[in-house]
Short mmCIF file of C-alpha atoms in Angstrom, two decimals:
data_model
loop_
_atom_site.label_atom_id
_atom_site.label_comp_id
_atom_site.label_asym_id
_atom_site.label_seq_id
_atom_site.Cartn_x
_atom_site.Cartn_y
_atom_site.Cartn_z
CA MET A 1 14.19 -28.09 24.82
CA SER A 2 15.10 -25.74 21.95
CA THR A 3 16.85 -28.66 20.26
CA ASN A 4 13.45 -30.18 19.55
CA ILE A 5 12.43 -27.45 17.15
CA THR A 6 15.91 -27.52 15.57
CA ALA A 7 15.56 -31.23 14.97
CA GLU A 8 12.19 -30.67 13.38
CA ALA A 9 13.66 -28.12 10.99
CA GLU A 10 16.44 -30.51 9.99
CA GLY A 11 14.06 -33.42 9.47
CA SER A 12 15.01 -35.63 12.43
CA ALA A 13 12.11 -37.77 13.48
CA PRO A 14 12.57 -40.73 15.81
CA GLY A 15 11.84 -39.96 19.40
CA THR A 16 11.06 -36.32 18.80
CA GLN A 17 7.32 -36.60 19.34
CA LYS A 18 7.88 -38.40 22.61
CA GLN A 19 10.13 -35.61 23.82
CA ARG A 20 7.47 -33.06 22.95
CA SER A 21 4.62 -34.86 24.61
CA GLY A 22 3.92 -32.94 27.73
CA ARG A 23 1.44 -31.69 30.05
CA GLY A 24 -1.58 -31.74 27.79
CA GLY A 25 -2.29 -35.43 28.13
CA GLY A 26 0.47 -36.82 25.95
CA LYS A 27 -0.25 -34.99 22.69
CA SER A 28 2.42 -32.71 21.38
CA ASP A 29 2.19 -29.25 19.87
CA GLY A 30 5.21 -29.92 17.64
CA PRO A 31 3.67 -31.88 14.72
CA SER A 32 0.58 -29.68 14.54
CA LEU A 33 2.77 -26.59 14.64
CA LYS A 34 4.92 -27.92 11.83
CA LYS A 35 1.79 -28.59 9.76
CA LYS A 36 0.75 -24.96 10.20
CA LEU A 37 4.21 -23.73 9.22
CA THR A 38 4.56 -25.81 6.06
CA GLY A 39 1.32 -24.44 4.57
CA GLY A 40 -0.82 -25.99 1.87
CA ARG A 41 -0.13 -27.06 -1.69
CA LYS A 42 3.02 -25.83 -3.36
CA LEU A 43 3.54 -25.14 -7.03
CA SER A 44 6.06 -27.52 -8.60
CA TYR A 45 8.82 -26.17 -10.82
CA PRO A 46 7.26 -27.53 -14.04
CA VAL A 47 3.99 -25.76 -13.19
CA VAL A 48 5.84 -22.51 -12.48
CA LEU A 49 7.70 -22.78 -15.79
CA LEU A 50 4.42 -23.48 -17.58
CA ILE A 51 2.83 -20.37 -16.03
CA ILE A 52 5.80 -18.26 -17.12
CA ALA A 53 5.62 -19.66 -20.66
CA VAL A 54 1.88 -18.98 -20.91
CA GLY A 55 2.42 -15.44 -19.62
CA LEU A 56 5.16 -14.78 -22.16
CA VAL A 57 3.04 -16.08 -25.05
CA THR A 58 0.13 -13.95 -23.87
CA LEU A 59 2.25 -10.79 -23.78
CA SER A 60 3.68 -11.56 -27.22
CA LEU A 61 0.19 -12.00 -28.66
CA LEU A 62 -0.92 -8.80 -26.97
CA ARG A 63 1.97 -6.91 -28.56
CA ILE A 64 1.10 -8.20 -32.02
CA VAL A 65 -2.65 -7.63 -31.72
CA THR A 66 -2.41 -4.13 -30.23
CA GLY A 67 0.82 -2.97 -31.87
CA SER A 68 2.12 -1.73 -28.50
CA ASN A 69 5.81 -2.68 -28.52
CA GLU A 70 6.31 -1.21 -25.05
CA VAL A 71 4.52 -4.21 -23.53
CA THR A 72 7.70 -6.29 -23.85
CA SER A 73 10.40 -3.66 -24.49
CA SER A 74 13.67 -3.76 -22.54
CA GLY A 75 13.23 -0.11 -21.57
CA GLN A 76 9.85 -0.81 -19.99
CA TYR A 77 11.18 -3.74 -17.98
CA SER A 78 14.31 -1.86 -16.90
CA ALA A 79 12.08 0.88 -15.53
CA ALA A 80 9.78 -1.74 -13.99
CA LEU A 81 12.74 -3.38 -12.24
CA GLY A 82 13.80 -0.06 -10.77
CA ALA A 83 10.24 0.65 -9.61
CA ALA A 84 9.69 -2.86 -8.23
CA ILE A 85 12.77 -3.11 -6.01
CA PRO A 86 11.82 -0.54 -3.33
CA ILE A 87 8.26 -1.90 -3.26
CA GLY A 88 9.57 -5.46 -3.02
CA LEU A 89 12.02 -4.62 -0.23
CA ALA A 90 9.22 -3.00 1.75
CA GLY A 91 7.03 -6.06 1.19
CA LEU A 92 9.88 -8.38 2.19
CA GLY A 93 10.35 -6.35 5.34
CA GLY A 94 6.67 -6.70 6.15
CA LEU A 95 6.95 -10.44 5.58
CA TRP A 96 9.75 -10.80 8.18
CA SER A 97 7.77 -8.88 10.78
CA GLU A 98 4.40 -10.49 10.19
CA ARG A 99 5.78 -14.02 10.00
CA ALA A 100 6.87 -13.41 13.60
CA GLY A 101 3.37 -12.20 14.48
CA VAL A 102 3.90 -8.41 14.46
CA ILE A 103 1.82 -6.35 12.02
CA ASN A 104 3.99 -3.65 10.46
CA ILE A 105 1.96 -0.76 9.12
CA GLY A 106 4.99 1.45 9.73
CA LEU A 107 6.85 0.34 6.59
CA GLU A 108 6.22 3.70 4.95
CA GLY A 109 7.82 5.57 7.85
CA MET A 110 10.78 3.19 7.91
CA MET A 111 11.30 3.81 4.20
CA MET A 112 11.27 7.56 4.89
CA LEU A 113 13.96 7.17 7.54
CA GLY A 114 16.03 5.02 5.19
CA ALA A 115 15.71 7.48 2.30
CA PHE A 116 16.67 10.42 4.51
CA ALA A 117 19.65 8.62 6.04
CA ALA A 118 20.81 7.66 2.54
CA GLY A 119 20.58 11.27 1.36
CA TRP A 120 22.38 12.52 4.46
CA MET A 121 25.35 10.13 4.13
CA GLY A 122 25.30 9.68 0.36
CA TRP A 123 26.36 13.18 -0.68
CA GLN A 124 29.30 13.00 1.70
CA HIS A 125 30.49 9.40 1.34
CA GLY A 126 28.95 7.90 -1.80
CA PRO A 127 26.13 5.49 -2.69
CA TRP A 128 27.35 2.38 -0.86
CA VAL A 129 27.58 4.23 2.45
CA ALA A 130 24.16 5.69 1.61
CA ALA A 131 22.74 2.17 1.28
CA LEU A 132 24.25 1.18 4.63
CA ALA A 133 22.87 4.34 6.24
CA GLY A 134 19.43 3.55 4.82
CA ILE A 135 19.55 0.10 6.43
CA VAL A 136 20.48 1.63 9.79
CA GLY A 137 17.80 4.33 9.54
CA GLY A 138 15.08 1.81 8.74
CA ALA A 139 16.28 -0.53 11.48
CA LEU A 140 15.92 2.28 14.03
CA GLY A 141 12.31 2.72 12.92
CA GLY A 142 11.80 -1.02 13.29
CA LEU A 143 13.32 -0.93 16.77
CA ILE A 144 10.85 1.77 17.85
CA HIS A 145 7.98 -0.35 16.54
CA ALA A 146 9.34 -3.44 18.31
CA VAL A 147 9.68 -1.66 21.65
CA ALA A 148 6.12 -0.36 21.42
CA THR A 149 4.47 -3.61 20.32
CA VAL A 150 6.62 -6.40 21.78
CA THR A 151 7.71 -4.83 25.09
CA PHE A 152 4.80 -2.55 25.92
CA GLY A 153 2.01 -4.37 24.10
CA VAL A 154 0.80 -1.35 22.11
CA ASP A 155 -1.74 -2.17 19.41
CA HIS A 156 0.25 -2.97 16.27
CA ILE A 157 -1.82 -0.77 13.97
CA VAL A 158 -1.63 2.20 16.32
CA SER A 159 2.12 1.81 16.71
CA GLY A 160 2.66 1.52 12.93
CA VAL A 161 0.64 4.65 12.21
CA ALA A 162 2.56 6.47 14.94
CA VAL A 163 5.87 5.42 13.36
CA ASN A 164 4.72 6.81 10.01
CA ILE A 165 3.71 10.15 11.52
CA LEU A 166 6.84 10.37 13.66
CA ALA A 167 9.13 9.53 10.73
CA LEU A 168 7.54 12.19 8.52
CA GLY A 169 8.03 14.86 11.17
CA VAL A 170 11.60 13.78 11.96
CA VAL A 171 12.84 13.77 8.36
CA GLN A 172 11.24 17.13 7.57
CA PHE A 173 12.72 18.70 10.69
CA LEU A 174 16.19 17.25 10.09
CA ALA A 175 16.11 18.25 6.42
CA LYS A 176 15.60 21.87 7.42
CA LEU A 177 18.28 21.58 10.10
CA TRP A 178 20.96 19.77 8.10
CA PHE A 179 20.28 20.45 4.41
CA GLY A 180 18.68 23.88 4.41
CA ALA A 181 20.65 25.77 7.06
CA GLU A 182 22.11 28.95 5.59
CA GLY A 183 25.85 28.81 5.09
CA SER A 184 26.08 25.08 5.79
CA ALA A 185 28.19 22.78 3.65
CA ALA A 186 25.06 20.92 2.55
CA ALA A 187 23.35 24.13 1.40
CA GLN A 188 26.44 25.19 -0.51
CA ALA A 189 26.54 21.75 -2.19
CA GLY A 190 22.96 22.14 -3.46
CA GLY A 191 20.79 21.07 -0.54
CA ASN A 192 17.71 22.87 0.76
CA ASP A 193 14.76 22.32 3.09
CA LYS A 194 13.24 19.76 0.74
CA GLN A 195 16.20 17.81 -0.58
CA SER A 196 19.77 16.74 0.06
CA PRO A 197 22.82 17.63 -2.04
CA PRO A 198 23.40 15.22 -4.94
CA MET A 199 25.41 12.04 -4.44
CA ALA A 200 27.56 10.01 -6.84
CA ASP A 201 26.13 7.35 -9.16
CA MET A 202 25.69 3.76 -8.01
CA PRO A 203 27.79 1.52 -10.30
CA THR A 204 25.95 -0.64 -12.84
CA PHE A 205 26.92 -3.68 -14.85
CA SER A 206 26.09 -5.16 -18.25
CA VAL A 207 26.87 -8.65 -19.52
CA PRO A 208 29.33 -8.15 -22.40
CA GLY A 209 28.07 -9.38 -25.77
CA LEU A 210 24.78 -10.71 -24.41
CA ALA A 211 23.29 -7.26 -23.78
CA ASP A 212 23.99 -6.03 -27.33
CA GLY A 213 22.87 -9.31 -28.88
CA LEU A 214 19.54 -9.30 -27.08
CA GLN A 215 18.96 -5.69 -28.06
CA ALA A 216 19.51 -6.56 -31.72
CA VAL A 217 17.06 -9.46 -31.52
CA GLU A 218 14.47 -7.28 -29.77
CA LYS A 219 14.49 -4.79 -32.65
CA GLN A 220 13.42 -7.52 -35.09
CA HIS A 221 9.95 -7.70 -33.46
CA LEU A 222 9.72 -11.45 -33.96
CA PHE A 223 6.90 -13.34 -32.29
CA LEU A 224 7.92 -14.60 -28.85
CA VAL A 225 11.67 -14.46 -29.59
CA SER A 226 11.95 -10.67 -29.60
CA ASP A 227 9.66 -10.42 -26.60
CA LEU A 228 11.84 -12.79 -24.60
CA ALA A 229 14.93 -10.89 -25.74
CA GLY A 230 13.43 -7.61 -24.57
CA ILE A 231 12.59 -8.94 -21.12
CA LEU A 232 15.96 -10.66 -20.67
CA GLY A 233 17.76 -7.60 -22.02
CA ALA A 234 16.47 -5.57 -19.09
CA LEU A 235 18.12 -8.06 -16.73
CA VAL A 236 21.59 -7.87 -18.28
CA SER A 237 21.93 -4.23 -19.35
CA ASN A 238 22.90 -1.36 -17.02
CA VAL A 239 21.68 -3.15 -13.90
CA SER A 240 22.47 -1.54 -10.57
CA TRP A 241 24.56 -3.59 -8.15
CA LEU A 242 22.05 -2.59 -5.51
CA ALA A 243 19.36 -4.35 -7.55
CA LEU A 244 21.48 -7.50 -7.51
CA LEU A 245 21.77 -7.16 -3.73
CA ALA A 246 17.98 -6.89 -3.47
CA VAL A 247 17.55 -10.13 -5.45
CA GLY A 248 20.04 -11.80 -3.12
CA LEU A 249 18.03 -10.65 -0.12
CA PHE A 250 14.90 -12.32 -1.48
CA VAL A 251 16.75 -15.58 -2.02
CA GLY A 252 18.47 -15.30 1.34
CA SER A 253 15.17 -14.58 3.11
CA PHE A 254 13.63 -17.71 1.63
CA PHE A 255 16.44 -19.93 2.87
CA ALA A 256 16.64 -18.15 6.24
CA LEU A 257 12.90 -18.42 6.94
CA TRP A 258 12.02 -21.76 5.29
CA ARG A 259 15.23 -23.78 5.26
CA SER A 260 16.78 -23.14 8.67
CA SER A 261 16.00 -23.82 12.30
CA PHE A 262 16.17 -20.06 12.92
CA GLY A 263 13.40 -19.50 10.39
CA LEU A 264 11.28 -22.29 11.84
CA ARG A 265 11.51 -20.74 15.29
CA LEU A 266 10.72 -17.28 13.97
CA ARG A 267 7.66 -18.45 12.05
CA SER A 268 6.48 -20.47 15.03
CA CYS A 269 6.28 -17.18 16.95
CA GLY A 270 3.74 -15.96 14.42
CA GLU A 271 1.73 -19.17 14.36
CA SER A 272 1.64 -20.25 18.00
CA PRO A 273 3.93 -18.36 20.38
CA VAL A 274 2.68 -20.39 23.35
CA ALA A 275 3.67 -23.65 21.66
CA ALA A 276 6.98 -22.13 20.59
CA GLU A 277 7.81 -21.07 24.13
CA THR A 278 7.05 -24.52 25.51
CA LEU A 279 9.65 -25.81 23.04
CA GLY A 280 12.27 -23.44 24.41
CA VAL A 281 12.02 -20.59 21.89
CA ASN A 282 12.68 -17.08 23.24
CA VAL A 283 9.61 -15.59 21.57
CA LEU A 284 10.27 -11.96 22.47
CA ARG A 285 13.84 -12.10 21.16
CA TYR A 286 12.72 -13.52 17.83
CA LYS A 287 9.97 -10.92 17.50
CA TYR A 288 12.50 -8.15 18.14
CA ALA A 289 14.90 -9.59 15.55
CA ALA A 290 12.16 -9.93 12.95
CA VAL A 291 10.84 -6.37 13.36
CA VAL A 292 14.32 -4.82 13.28
CA VAL A 293 15.18 -6.78 10.13
CA SER A 294 11.84 -5.67 8.72
CA GLY A 295 12.75 -2.03 9.29
CA ALA A 296 16.23 -2.53 7.83
CA LEU A 297 14.80 -3.98 4.60
CA ALA A 298 12.25 -1.18 4.29
CA GLY A 299 15.02 1.35 4.97
CA LEU A 300 17.10 -0.16 2.17
CA GLY A 301 14.07 0.24 -0.10
CA GLY A 302 13.94 3.93 0.81
CA ALA A 303 17.69 4.24 0.23
CA PHE A 304 17.25 2.68 -3.22
CA LEU A 305 14.84 5.50 -4.11
CA ALA A 306 17.30 8.19 -3.01
CA ILE A 307 20.29 6.54 -4.67
CA GLY A 308 18.36 6.03 -7.91
CA VAL A 309 17.78 9.78 -8.38
CA HIS A 310 21.01 10.78 -6.58
CA ILE A 311 19.24 12.87 -3.91
CA TYR A 312 16.86 12.59 -1.01
CA GLN A 313 13.60 14.49 -1.63
CA ASP A 314 10.70 15.31 0.66
CA GLN A 315 7.78 12.83 0.25
CA GLN A 316 10.09 10.63 -1.83
CA THR A 317 8.55 7.31 -0.80
CA GLY A 318 5.16 8.29 -2.26
CA GLY A 319 3.17 5.57 -0.50
CA ARG A 320 5.41 2.72 -1.67
CA GLY A 321 5.52 1.34 1.85
CA TYR A 322 1.77 0.79 1.73
CA ILE A 323 2.01 -0.81 -1.72
CA GLY A 324 4.78 -3.02 -0.32
CA LEU A 325 2.38 -4.09 2.41
CA ALA A 326 -0.15 -4.96 -0.31
CA THR A 327 2.44 -7.05 -2.18
CA MET A 328 3.13 -8.99 1.00
CA ILE A 329 -0.58 -9.79 1.39
CA PHE A 330 -0.99 -10.59 -2.30
CA GLY A 331 2.10 -12.82 -2.06
CA ASN A 332 0.51 -14.77 0.81
CA TRP A 333 3.37 -13.93 3.16
CA ARG A 334 5.99 -15.71 0.99
CA PRO A 335 9.11 -14.21 -0.68
CA GLY A 336 8.23 -15.53 -4.14
CA GLY A 337 4.74 -14.08 -3.96
CA VAL A 338 6.10 -10.75 -2.74
CA ALA A 339 8.52 -10.67 -5.69
CA MET A 340 5.71 -11.39 -8.16
CA GLY A 341 3.48 -8.72 -6.65
CA ALA A 342 6.29 -6.17 -6.62
CA GLY A 343 7.05 -6.94 -10.26
CA LEU A 344 3.42 -6.41 -11.23
CA PHE A 345 3.08 -3.13 -9.37
CA GLY A 346 6.51 -2.01 -10.58
CA PHE A 347 5.45 -2.64 -14.17
CA MET A 348 2.36 -0.49 -13.73
CA ASP A 349 4.33 2.20 -11.92
CA ALA A 350 6.91 2.29 -14.71
CA LEU A 351 4.18 3.15 -17.22
CA GLN A 352 3.95 6.60 -15.65
CA LEU A 353 7.61 7.24 -16.46
CA ARG A 354 7.37 6.17 -20.09
CA GLY A 355 4.16 7.90 -21.25
CA GLY A 356 2.11 4.76 -20.88
CA GLY A 357 -1.27 5.84 -22.26
CA PRO A 358 -1.10 3.53 -25.32
CA THR A 359 0.41 0.71 -23.26
CA VAL A 360 -2.27 0.93 -20.58
CA HIS A 361 -4.83 0.99 -23.39
CA ALA A 362 -3.38 -2.27 -24.70
CA LEU A 363 -3.55 -3.78 -21.23
CA LEU A 364 -7.29 -3.11 -21.17
CA LEU A 365 -7.68 -5.89 -23.72
CA LEU A 366 -5.55 -8.24 -21.62
CA VAL A 367 -7.52 -7.52 -18.45
CA ALA A 368 -10.79 -8.00 -20.35
CA VAL A 369 -9.68 -11.44 -21.52
CA LEU A 370 -8.53 -12.42 -18.02
CA LEU A 371 -11.81 -11.28 -16.48
CA ALA A 372 -13.75 -13.23 -19.08
CA ALA A 373 -11.74 -16.35 -18.21
CA LEU A 374 -12.38 -15.68 -14.52
CA ALA A 375 -16.11 -15.39 -15.22
CA LEU A 376 -16.14 -18.79 -16.93
CA TRP A 377 -14.19 -20.36 -14.09
CA LYS A 378 -16.51 -18.90 -11.44
CA LEU A 379 -19.55 -20.04 -13.41
CA ARG A 380 -18.14 -23.57 -13.52
CA LYS A 381 -17.63 -23.46 -9.75
CA GLY A 382 -21.18 -22.30 -9.17
CA GLY A 383 -20.45 -18.67 -8.33
CA VAL A 384 -23.13 -17.13 -10.53
CA ILE A 385 -23.01 -13.63 -9.01
CA GLN A 386 -19.21 -13.43 -9.16
CA ALA A 387 -19.25 -14.76 -12.72
CA ALA A 388 -21.81 -12.15 -13.74
CA LEU A 389 -19.81 -9.30 -12.20
CA SER A 390 -16.60 -10.47 -13.86
CA GLY A 391 -18.39 -10.83 -17.20
CA VAL A 392 -19.88 -7.34 -17.03
CA ALA A 393 -16.48 -5.87 -16.14
CA ALA A 394 -14.84 -7.76 -19.02
CA ALA A 395 -17.46 -6.49 -21.48
CA GLY A 396 -17.04 -2.92 -20.25
CA LEU A 397 -13.26 -3.00 -20.64
CA LEU A 398 -13.56 -4.54 -24.11
CA VAL A 399 -15.91 -1.77 -25.22
CA TRP A 400 -13.57 0.84 -23.75
CA TYR A 401 -10.67 -0.68 -25.69
CA LEU A 402 -12.57 -0.81 -28.98
CA VAL A 403 -13.92 2.75 -28.93
CA THR A 404 -10.70 4.51 -27.82
CA ASP A 405 -7.07 4.70 -28.92
CA THR A 406 -5.49 5.60 -25.58
CA VAL A 407 -6.41 6.30 -21.96
CA PRO A 408 -6.21 9.62 -20.08
CA LEU A 409 -2.99 10.44 -18.26
CA GLU A 410 -4.90 10.67 -14.99
CA PHE A 411 -5.95 7.03 -15.35
CA VAL A 412 -2.35 6.04 -16.13
CA GLU A 413 -1.23 7.67 -12.88
CA MET A 414 -3.92 5.79 -10.97
CA SER A 415 -3.16 2.43 -12.60
CA PRO A 416 -0.72 1.10 -9.93
CA TYR A 417 -3.27 1.74 -7.19
CA ILE A 418 -6.16 0.32 -9.21
CA THR A 419 -4.00 -2.75 -9.84
CA THR A 420 -3.38 -3.04 -6.10
CA LEU A 421 -7.10 -3.06 -5.31
CA LEU A 422 -7.96 -5.43 -8.18
CA VAL A 423 -5.28 -7.98 -7.35
CA LEU A 424 -6.03 -7.97 -3.62
CA SER A 425 -9.74 -8.44 -4.27
CA LEU A 426 -9.06 -11.43 -6.53
CA ALA A 427 -6.47 -12.98 -4.20
CA ALA A 428 -8.39 -12.49 -0.94
CA GLN A 429 -10.00 -15.93 -0.95
CA ARG A 430 -6.75 -17.90 -0.90
CA LEU A 431 -4.81 -15.90 1.68
CA ARG A 432 -3.67 -17.43 4.97
CA PRO A 433 -1.91 -15.03 7.32
CA PRO A 434 0.07 -16.29 10.33
CA LYS A 435 -2.42 -17.49 12.92
CA ALA A 436 -1.19 -15.36 15.85
CA ILE A 437 -0.52 -12.20 13.86
CA GLY A 438 -1.31 -8.97 15.70
CA ARG A 439 -1.71 -10.57 19.12
CA SER A 440 0.19 -9.23 22.11
CA TYR A 441 2.34 -11.80 23.90
CA ARG A 442 3.88 -11.81 27.36
CA ARG A 443 6.79 -13.93 28.45
CA GLY A 444 5.63 -16.97 30.36
CA GLN A 445 2.26 -17.44 28.65
CA GLY A 446 3.39 -20.85 27.54
CA THR A 447 4.37 -22.08 30.98
#
């Protein structure tokens, strides 16, 4: 019977509904399940390109009006890329798990295990082995979560919190044991109770000719052209090969989950495991696979943090697993949405590294304009209260922008988290999580 769901994924039609008609009076679960899995309206490529173009013009105008060149500088976007990748990998890991119906609050702990494993292996064998070790470390955390939730039916939230607490204790204990032991090779190489010895650099690449040319155009500060050159320059200059791998994982996840029979089966476990089992899907096996892959991706995100600064450090993840979870929700459980959310939060996070007081001040004007547009849209839709709140917030931000020249450093440090709350509050009305997410499932419920 598993061939039925494979045929559905590959688009075969004749006779399939008859095969699926069963015990429930002749109606099949297959077509309704497919409708749930395909989701609602999709953005066409012309619409996506139009949104990108409007965003680029908006940023260019913002740079000219405010005089903040950092808004579209290559340095800002290089830092944003580095900050976005670990968040995006954590969010992508959460997507794999939750598409199969398992809530994964333990992403932060899995990132910790990945970062520690990368630091442990990296100083001895180099950055590529560190990345592989991070994947294995995170996968082990995912396996623990899968055993607790899938096999024993533990509440998913409780299990995820337990993984986070367990991971924190394990990495701190092992750091003292392996990195900080007196007379050990790690201690002699520069390790201590809080960090690993340094590892070698991860190789980077630049596109010859194009990188220098874009940098020259960026320095001209031309409307739109220099802004585009600055953003593209960050994508072709001194880019880590690990970043390229992360991009490939996003693309691969899309095709694996939305363009293959394997992905259709996995997502059916998160929408209707009973219907999936009646079609021959081994629900428990797919849940296990999804949660282990989830941990592996989060572990790679943790490894990216350690490799980026050449060492593992205590508390290195800094809550990025939770922000990754927020990007997954903001992205509506889709790889493209996760990537967009990670890019946004990475941009705000990068401001902390580049003294972003003036840049955040410039963004106040942008947010004020966006809130004013939101107020008009809500008013047109009849949401008077929401329109009034958005309008008041827009007016307050505009006044703040006009009467100040910068924002306090403390606000800059809070900006990624404020962005998280703001974006989630605005996106909450259009979200559609998998229907069976968080529910315990026992083999045989569908028979």
